[in-house]
Coordinates of C-alpha atoms and ligand atoms in Angstrom, one line a residue:
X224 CA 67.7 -11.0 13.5
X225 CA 66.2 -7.8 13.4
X226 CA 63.0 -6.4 12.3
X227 CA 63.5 -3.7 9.0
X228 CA 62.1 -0.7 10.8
X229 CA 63.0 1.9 8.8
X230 CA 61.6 -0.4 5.6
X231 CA 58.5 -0.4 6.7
X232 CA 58.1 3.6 7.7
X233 CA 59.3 3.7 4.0
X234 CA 56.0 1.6 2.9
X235 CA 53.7 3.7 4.7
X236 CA 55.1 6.8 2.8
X237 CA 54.8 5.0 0.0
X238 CA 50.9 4.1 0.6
X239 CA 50.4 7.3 1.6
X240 CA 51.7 9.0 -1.6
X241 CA 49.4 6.3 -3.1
X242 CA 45.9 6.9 -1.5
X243 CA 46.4 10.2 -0.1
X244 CA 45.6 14.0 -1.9
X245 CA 46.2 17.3 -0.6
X246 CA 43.4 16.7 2.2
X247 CA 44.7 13.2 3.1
X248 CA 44.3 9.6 3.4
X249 CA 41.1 8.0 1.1
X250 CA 41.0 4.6 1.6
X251 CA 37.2 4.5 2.8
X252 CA 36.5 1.3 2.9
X253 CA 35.0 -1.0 0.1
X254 CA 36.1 2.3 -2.3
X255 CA 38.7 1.7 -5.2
X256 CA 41.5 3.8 -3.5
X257 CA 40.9 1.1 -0.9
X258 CA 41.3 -1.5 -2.9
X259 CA 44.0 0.1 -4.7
X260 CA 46.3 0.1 -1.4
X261 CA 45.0 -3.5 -0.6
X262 CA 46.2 -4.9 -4.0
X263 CA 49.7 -2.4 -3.5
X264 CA 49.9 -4.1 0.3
X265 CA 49.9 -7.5 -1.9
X266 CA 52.8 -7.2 -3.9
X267 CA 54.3 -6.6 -1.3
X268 CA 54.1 -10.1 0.3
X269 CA 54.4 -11.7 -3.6
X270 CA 58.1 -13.3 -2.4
X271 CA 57.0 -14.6 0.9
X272 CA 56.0 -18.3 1.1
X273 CA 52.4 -17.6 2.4
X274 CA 48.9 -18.7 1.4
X275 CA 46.4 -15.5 0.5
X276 CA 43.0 -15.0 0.6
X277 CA 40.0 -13.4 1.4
X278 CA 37.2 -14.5 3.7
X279 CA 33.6 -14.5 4.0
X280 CA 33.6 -11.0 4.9
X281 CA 36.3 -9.4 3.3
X282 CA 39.0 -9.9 5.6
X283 CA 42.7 -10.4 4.3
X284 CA 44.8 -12.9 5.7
X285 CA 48.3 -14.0 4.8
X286 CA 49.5 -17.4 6.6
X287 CA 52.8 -18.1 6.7
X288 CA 52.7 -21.8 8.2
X289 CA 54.3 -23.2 11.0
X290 CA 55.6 -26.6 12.5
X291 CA 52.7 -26.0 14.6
X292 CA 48.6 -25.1 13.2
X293 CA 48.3 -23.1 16.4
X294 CA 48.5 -19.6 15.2
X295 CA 49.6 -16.2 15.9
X296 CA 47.8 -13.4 14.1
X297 CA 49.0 -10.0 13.8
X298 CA 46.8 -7.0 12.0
X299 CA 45.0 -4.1 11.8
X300 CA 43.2 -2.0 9.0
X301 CA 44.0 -0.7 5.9
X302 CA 41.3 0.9 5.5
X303 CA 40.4 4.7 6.6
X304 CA 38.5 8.0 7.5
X305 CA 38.0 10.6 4.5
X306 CA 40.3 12.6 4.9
X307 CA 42.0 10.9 7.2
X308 CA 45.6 10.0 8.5
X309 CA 49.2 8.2 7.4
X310 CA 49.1 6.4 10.3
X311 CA 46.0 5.1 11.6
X312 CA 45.3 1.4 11.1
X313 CA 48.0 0.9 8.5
X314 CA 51.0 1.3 11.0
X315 CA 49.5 -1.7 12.5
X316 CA 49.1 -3.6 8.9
X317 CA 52.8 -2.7 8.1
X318 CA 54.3 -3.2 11.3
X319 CA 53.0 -6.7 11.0
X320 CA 54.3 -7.0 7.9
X321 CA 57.9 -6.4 8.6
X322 CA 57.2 -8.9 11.7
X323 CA 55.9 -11.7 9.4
X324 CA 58.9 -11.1 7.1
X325 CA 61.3 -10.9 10.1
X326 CA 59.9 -14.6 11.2
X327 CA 60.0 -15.9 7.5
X328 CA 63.3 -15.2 7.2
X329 CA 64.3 -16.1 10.6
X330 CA 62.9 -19.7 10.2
X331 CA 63.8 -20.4 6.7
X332 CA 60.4 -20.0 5.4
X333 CA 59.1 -22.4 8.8
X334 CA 58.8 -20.6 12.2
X335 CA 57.9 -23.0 15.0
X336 CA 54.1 -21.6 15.2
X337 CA 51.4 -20.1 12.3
X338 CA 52.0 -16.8 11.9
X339 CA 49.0 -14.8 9.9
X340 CA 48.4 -11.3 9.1
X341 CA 45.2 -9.8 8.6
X342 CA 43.8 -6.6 7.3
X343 CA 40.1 -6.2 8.7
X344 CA 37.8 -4.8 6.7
X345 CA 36.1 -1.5 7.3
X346 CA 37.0 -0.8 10.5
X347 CA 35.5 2.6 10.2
X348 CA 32.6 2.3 9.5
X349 CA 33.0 5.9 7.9
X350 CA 30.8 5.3 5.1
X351 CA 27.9 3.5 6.7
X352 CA 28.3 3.7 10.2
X353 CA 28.9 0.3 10.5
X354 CA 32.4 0.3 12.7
X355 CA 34.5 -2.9 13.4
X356 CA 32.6 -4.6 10.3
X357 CA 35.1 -7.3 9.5
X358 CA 36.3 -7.8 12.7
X359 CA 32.6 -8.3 13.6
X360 CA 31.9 -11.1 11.4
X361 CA 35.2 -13.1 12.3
X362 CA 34.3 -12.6 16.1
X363 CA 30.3 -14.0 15.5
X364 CA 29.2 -10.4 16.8
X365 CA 28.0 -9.2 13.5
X366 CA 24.6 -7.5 13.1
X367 CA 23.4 -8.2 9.4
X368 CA 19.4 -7.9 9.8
X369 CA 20.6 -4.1 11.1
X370 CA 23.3 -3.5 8.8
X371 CA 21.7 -5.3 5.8
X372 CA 19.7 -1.6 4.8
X373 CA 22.7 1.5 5.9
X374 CA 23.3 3.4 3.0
X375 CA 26.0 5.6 2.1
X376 CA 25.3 9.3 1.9
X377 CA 24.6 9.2 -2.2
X378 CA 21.9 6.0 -0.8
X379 CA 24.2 3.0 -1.8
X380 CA 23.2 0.5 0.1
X381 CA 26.3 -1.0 2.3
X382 CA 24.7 -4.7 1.1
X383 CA 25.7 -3.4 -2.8
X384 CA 28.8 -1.9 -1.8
X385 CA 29.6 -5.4 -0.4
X386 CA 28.9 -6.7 -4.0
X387 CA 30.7 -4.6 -5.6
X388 CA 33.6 -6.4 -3.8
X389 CA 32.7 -10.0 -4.2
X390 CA 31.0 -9.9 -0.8
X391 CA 27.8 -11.6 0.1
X392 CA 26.4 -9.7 3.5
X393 CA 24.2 -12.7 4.1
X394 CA 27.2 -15.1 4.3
X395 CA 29.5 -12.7 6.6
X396 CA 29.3 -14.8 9.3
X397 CA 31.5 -17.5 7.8
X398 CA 34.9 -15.5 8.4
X399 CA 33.9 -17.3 11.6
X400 CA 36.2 -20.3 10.0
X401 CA 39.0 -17.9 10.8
X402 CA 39.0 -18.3 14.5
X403 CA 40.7 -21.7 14.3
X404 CA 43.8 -22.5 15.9
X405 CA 44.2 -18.8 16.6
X406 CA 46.3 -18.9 19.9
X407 CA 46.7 -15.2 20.3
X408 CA 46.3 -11.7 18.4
X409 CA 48.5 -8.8 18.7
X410 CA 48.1 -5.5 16.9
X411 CA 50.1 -2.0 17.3
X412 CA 47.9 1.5 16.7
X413 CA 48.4 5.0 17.2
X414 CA 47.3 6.0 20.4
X415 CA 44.8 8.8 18.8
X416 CA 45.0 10.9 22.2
X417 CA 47.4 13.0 24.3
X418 CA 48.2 10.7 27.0
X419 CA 51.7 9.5 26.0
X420 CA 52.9 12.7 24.4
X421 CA 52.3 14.4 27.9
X422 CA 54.3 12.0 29.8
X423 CA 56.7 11.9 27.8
X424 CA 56.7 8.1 26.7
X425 CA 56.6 7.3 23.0
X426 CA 54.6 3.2 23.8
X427 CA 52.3 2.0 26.1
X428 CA 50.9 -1.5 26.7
X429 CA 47.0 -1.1 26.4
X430 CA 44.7 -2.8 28.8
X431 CA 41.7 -3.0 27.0
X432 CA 39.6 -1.5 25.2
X433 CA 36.5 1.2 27.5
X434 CA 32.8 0.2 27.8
X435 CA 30.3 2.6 26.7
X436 CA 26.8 3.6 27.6
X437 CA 25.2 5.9 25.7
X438 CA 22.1 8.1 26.3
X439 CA 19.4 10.2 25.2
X440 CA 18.2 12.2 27.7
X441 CA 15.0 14.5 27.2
X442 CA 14.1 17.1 30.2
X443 CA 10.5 18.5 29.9
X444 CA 9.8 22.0 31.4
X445 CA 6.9 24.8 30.1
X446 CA 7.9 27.3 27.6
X447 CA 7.0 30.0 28.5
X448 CA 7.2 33.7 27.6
X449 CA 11.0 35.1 28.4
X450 CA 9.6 38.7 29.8
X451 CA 6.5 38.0 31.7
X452 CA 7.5 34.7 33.9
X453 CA 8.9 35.3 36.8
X454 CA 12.5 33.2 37.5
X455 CA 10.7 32.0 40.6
X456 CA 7.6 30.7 38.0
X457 CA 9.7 29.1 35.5
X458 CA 10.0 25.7 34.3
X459 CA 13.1 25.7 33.0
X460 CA 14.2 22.3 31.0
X461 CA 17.4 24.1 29.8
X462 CA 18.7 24.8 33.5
X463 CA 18.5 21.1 34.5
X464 CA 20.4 20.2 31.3
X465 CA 23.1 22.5 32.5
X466 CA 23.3 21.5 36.1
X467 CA 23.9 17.7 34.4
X468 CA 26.4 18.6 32.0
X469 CA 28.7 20.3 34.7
X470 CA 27.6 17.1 37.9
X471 CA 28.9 14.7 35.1
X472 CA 32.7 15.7 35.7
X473 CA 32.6 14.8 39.3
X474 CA 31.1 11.6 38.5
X475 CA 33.9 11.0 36.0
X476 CA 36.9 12.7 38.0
X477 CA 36.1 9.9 41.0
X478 CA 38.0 7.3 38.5
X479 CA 41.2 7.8 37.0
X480 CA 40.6 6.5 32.8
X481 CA 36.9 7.4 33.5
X482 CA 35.3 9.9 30.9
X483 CA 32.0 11.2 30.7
X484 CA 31.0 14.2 27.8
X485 CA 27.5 15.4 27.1
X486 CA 28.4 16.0 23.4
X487 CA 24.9 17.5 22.0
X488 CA 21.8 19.7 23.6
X489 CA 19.0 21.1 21.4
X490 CA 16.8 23.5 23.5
X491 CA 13.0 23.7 22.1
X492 CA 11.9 26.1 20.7
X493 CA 14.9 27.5 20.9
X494 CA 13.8 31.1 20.5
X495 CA 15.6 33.9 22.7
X496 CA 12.5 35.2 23.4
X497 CA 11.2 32.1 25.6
X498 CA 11.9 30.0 28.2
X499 CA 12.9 26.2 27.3
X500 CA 10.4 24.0 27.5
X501 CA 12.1 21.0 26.2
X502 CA 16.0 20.3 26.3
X503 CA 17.1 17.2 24.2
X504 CA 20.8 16.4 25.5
X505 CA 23.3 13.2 24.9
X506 CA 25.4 11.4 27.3
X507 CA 28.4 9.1 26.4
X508 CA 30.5 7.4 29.5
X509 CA 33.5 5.3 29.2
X510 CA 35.5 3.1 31.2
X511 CA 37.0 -0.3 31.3
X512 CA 36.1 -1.1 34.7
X513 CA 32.1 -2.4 34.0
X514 CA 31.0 -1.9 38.0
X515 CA 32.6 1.9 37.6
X516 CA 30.5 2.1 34.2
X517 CA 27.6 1.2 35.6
X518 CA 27.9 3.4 38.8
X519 CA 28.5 6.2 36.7
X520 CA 25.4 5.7 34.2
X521 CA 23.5 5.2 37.9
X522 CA 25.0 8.3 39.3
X523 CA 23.4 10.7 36.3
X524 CA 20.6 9.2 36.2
X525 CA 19.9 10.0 39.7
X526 CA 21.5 13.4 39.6
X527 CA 19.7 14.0 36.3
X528 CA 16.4 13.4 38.3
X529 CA 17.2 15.6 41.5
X530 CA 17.9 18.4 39.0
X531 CA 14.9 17.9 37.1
X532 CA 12.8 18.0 40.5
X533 CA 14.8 21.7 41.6
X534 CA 13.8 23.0 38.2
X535 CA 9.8 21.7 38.3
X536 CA 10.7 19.7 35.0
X537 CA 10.6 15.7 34.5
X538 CA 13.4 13.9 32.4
X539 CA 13.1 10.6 30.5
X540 CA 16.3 8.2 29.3
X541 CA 17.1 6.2 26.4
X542 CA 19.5 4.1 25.6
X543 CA 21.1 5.2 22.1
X544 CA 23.7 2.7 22.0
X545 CA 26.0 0.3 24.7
X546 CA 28.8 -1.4 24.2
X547 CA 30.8 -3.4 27.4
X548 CA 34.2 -3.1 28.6
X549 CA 36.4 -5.7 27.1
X550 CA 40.1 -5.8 29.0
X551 CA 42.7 -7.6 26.7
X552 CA 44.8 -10.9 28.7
X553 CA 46.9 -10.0 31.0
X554 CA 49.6 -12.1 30.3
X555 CA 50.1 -10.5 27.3
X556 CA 49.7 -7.1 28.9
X557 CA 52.7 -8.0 31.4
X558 CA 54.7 -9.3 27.6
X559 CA 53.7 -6.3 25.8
X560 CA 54.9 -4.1 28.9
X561 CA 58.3 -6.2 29.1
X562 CA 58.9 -5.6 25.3
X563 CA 58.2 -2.1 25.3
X564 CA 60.5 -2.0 28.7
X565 CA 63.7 -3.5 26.8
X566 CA 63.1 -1.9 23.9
X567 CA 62.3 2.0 25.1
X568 CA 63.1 1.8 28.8
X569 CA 59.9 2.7 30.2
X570 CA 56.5 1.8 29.7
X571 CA 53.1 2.8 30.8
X572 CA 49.6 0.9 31.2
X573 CA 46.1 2.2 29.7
X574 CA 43.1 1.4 28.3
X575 CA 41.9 2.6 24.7
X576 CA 38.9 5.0 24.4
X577 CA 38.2 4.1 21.0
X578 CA 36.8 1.1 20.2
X579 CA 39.7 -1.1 17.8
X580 CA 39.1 -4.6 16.0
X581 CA 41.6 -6.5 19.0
X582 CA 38.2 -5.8 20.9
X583 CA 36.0 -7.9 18.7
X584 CA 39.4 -10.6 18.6
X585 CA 39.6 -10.6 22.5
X586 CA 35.5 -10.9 22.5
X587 CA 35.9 -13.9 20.5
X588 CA 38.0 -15.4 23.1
X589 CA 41.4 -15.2 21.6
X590 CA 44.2 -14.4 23.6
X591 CA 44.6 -10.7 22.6
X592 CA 46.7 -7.4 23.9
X593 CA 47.4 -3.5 21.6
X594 CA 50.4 -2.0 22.0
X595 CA 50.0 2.3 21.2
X596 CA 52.5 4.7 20.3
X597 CA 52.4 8.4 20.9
X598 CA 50.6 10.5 18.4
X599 CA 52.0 14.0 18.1
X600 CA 49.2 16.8 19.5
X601 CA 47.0 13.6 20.2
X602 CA 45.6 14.4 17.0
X603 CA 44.4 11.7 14.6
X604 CA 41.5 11.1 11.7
X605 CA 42.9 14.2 10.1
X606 CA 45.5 15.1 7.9
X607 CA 47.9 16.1 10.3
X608 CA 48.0 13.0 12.1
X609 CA 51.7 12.2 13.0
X610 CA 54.2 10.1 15.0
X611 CA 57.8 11.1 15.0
X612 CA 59.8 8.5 12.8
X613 CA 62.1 7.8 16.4
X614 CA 59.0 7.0 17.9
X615 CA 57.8 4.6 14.8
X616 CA 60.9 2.8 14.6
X617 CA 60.7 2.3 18.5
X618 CA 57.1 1.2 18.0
X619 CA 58.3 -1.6 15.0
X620 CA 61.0 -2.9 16.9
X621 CA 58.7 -3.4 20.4
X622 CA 56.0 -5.0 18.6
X623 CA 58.7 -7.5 17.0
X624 CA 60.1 -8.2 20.5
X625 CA 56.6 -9.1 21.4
X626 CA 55.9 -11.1 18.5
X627 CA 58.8 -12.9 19.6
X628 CA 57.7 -13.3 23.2
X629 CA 54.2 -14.6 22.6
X630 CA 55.3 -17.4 20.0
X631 CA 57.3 -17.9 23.2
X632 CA 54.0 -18.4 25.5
X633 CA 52.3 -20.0 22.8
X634 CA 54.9 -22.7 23.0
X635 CA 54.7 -23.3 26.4
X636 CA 51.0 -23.5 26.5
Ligands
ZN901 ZN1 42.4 2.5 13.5

């Protein structure tokens, strides 16, 4: 039996006539548009023979049981950027859903395994800067005492915002209960980057999702006055910034997914008229190999020092924010790469860049892999996000073939 494709690219133009204005998609999280598409994504499912609720942290699962409790879950976010995309997050949400409806139907209402859908809440994090917030709580990796006091940019608190939809920050942790019997998670996403589109290949089965290490890193020089110190004399904190922010695309280029940007640098006191005495730059490095994270964060440090000492400054590090490398299972990578192999001939292997809730799933131990599809111009929290419809219907009917596959391996286990 297969899987209504073109039914569900017609839902996501219908949530996106919904939740979207001329500037596009609003469904920022724990807002009313956002509620507006969950209760929309609901009547959707009002025919099925599932159970509905929602858990300690907002999360939405639909269960359609099985013969067996061991389940299969299948999601991703309805939620999204201002201003942001048709696609992102909810392709995932209604991919699933013409999956679960596929399975109901095939099985009479009784497929041989649990099959649940979920819709994590603010994965985001646009609001309060809190990304990967539901997925957080139901993997134990939540952060309350930190998140407990964000606020919104009008100084909502994210703790009343929760509230406001029935949900208690201090008891988050209990979407925990959601972990069991879950044998394996799948979810399909835009890729959100040009990788596919310049191959050529609309799907690709994802490896994992990239470690980060993040850095401030301060280099301290002498102003001085811009006419009457010699270059010889000079102290220059700015220079060593530069020679960093060039040396860190060699340290990159010597792995193939590595990526390493220096995405800020504030000169002080930033006057034409001196030199800089103190240069306040930020490093962010990515891979999903952890040794070749941490030979990269190494590497700048050490080249960071070097240039210091050529330009008679000092630099200092600090951490701003880490994250490790978290590679999905590979026996789901190898199904999700078969699926996308019969379904679109030719597949391709990669890891994700951003950060997505099968992260927080596969650090919770559960079985996980993502399968992307190409986004057009690699473009996505914007308006003009976009996947061509041959490549969405491709996407639907891969994910359903691994769907398929992994109730298969969950069987056999
Ligand atoms: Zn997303």
């Amino acid at each position: 039996m297969p899987v209504d494709a073109q039914a569900a690219i017609d839902l996501l133009k219908e949530l996106r006539a919904l939740t979207a204005d001329e500037h596009g998609a609003q469904r920022l999280a724990w807002s009313p548009t956002w509620l507006k598409a969950r209760a929309w994504f609901q009547s959707k499912l009002s025919e099925l023979p599932i159970e509905h609720h929602l858990d300690a942290a907002g999360n939405s699962w639909t269960t359609l049981e099985g013969e067996s409790q061991k389940a299969l879950i299948l999601g991703s976010h309805l939620d999204s950027v201002p201003n942001g995309g048709w696609l992102d997050g909810c392709l995932g949400v209604i991919a699933a859903y013409a999956v679960l409806r596929r399975i109901a139907e095939e099985y009479s209402g009784k497929p041989p395994v649990t099959v649940r859908l979920v819709d994590w809440a603010d994965e985001e994090g646009a609001r309060f800067g809190r990304s990967l917030f539901g997925s957080s709580a139901f993997a134990g990796t939540h952060t309350i005492e930190q998140d407990r006091a964000r606020t919104d940019a009008s100084g909502a608190t994210l703790e009343a915002a929760l509230a406001a939809c029935g949900v208690s920050i201090d008891a988050i942790g209990n979407a925990g209960v959601e972990r069991k019997n879950a044998a394996a998670y799948l979810e399909l996403h835009i890729e959100q980057g040009p990788v596919l589109e310049s191959m050529g290949l609309p799907l690709a089965a994802v490896l994992g999702t990239k470690g980060v290490e993040r850095h401030a890193i301060t280099f301290l020089g002498q102003e001085a006055h811009s006419g009457s110190t010699p270059m010889a004399a000079r102290h220059d904190a700015l220079a060593a910034a530069a020679k960093l922010a060039l040396e860190i695309r060699p340290i990159a280029m010597r792995h193939p997914h590595a990526v390493c940007t220096v995405g800020s640098v504030k000169t002080f006191p930033g006057i034409v008229t001196a030199v800089v005495g103190r240069c306040e730059a930020t490093l962010d490095q990515r891979d999903l190999d952890a040794d070749v994270l941490a030979t990269m964060y190494r590497e700048a440090q050490e080249k960071s020092r070097q240039f210091a000492e050529e330009e008679g400054c000092t630099v200092e590090w600090s951490r701003i924010w880490n994250i490790a490398p978290e590679p999905f299972h590979p026996e789901l990578i190898t199904q999700c790469e078969e699926a996308i192999v019969e379904t679109a001939g030719r597949s391709h292997r990669m890891p994700s860049g951003p950060l997505h809730d099968a992260a927080e799933v596969s650090r919770a131990g559960i079985p996980t892999v993502m399968m992307f599809v190409q986004s057009l111009h690699g473009i996505s929290h914007n308006k003009i996000e976009d996947t061509s419809e041959d490549h969405l219907r491709l996407a639907i009917a891969a994910f359903d073939k691994l769907a398929s596959k992994t109730i298969e391996w969950m069987r056999a286990l």
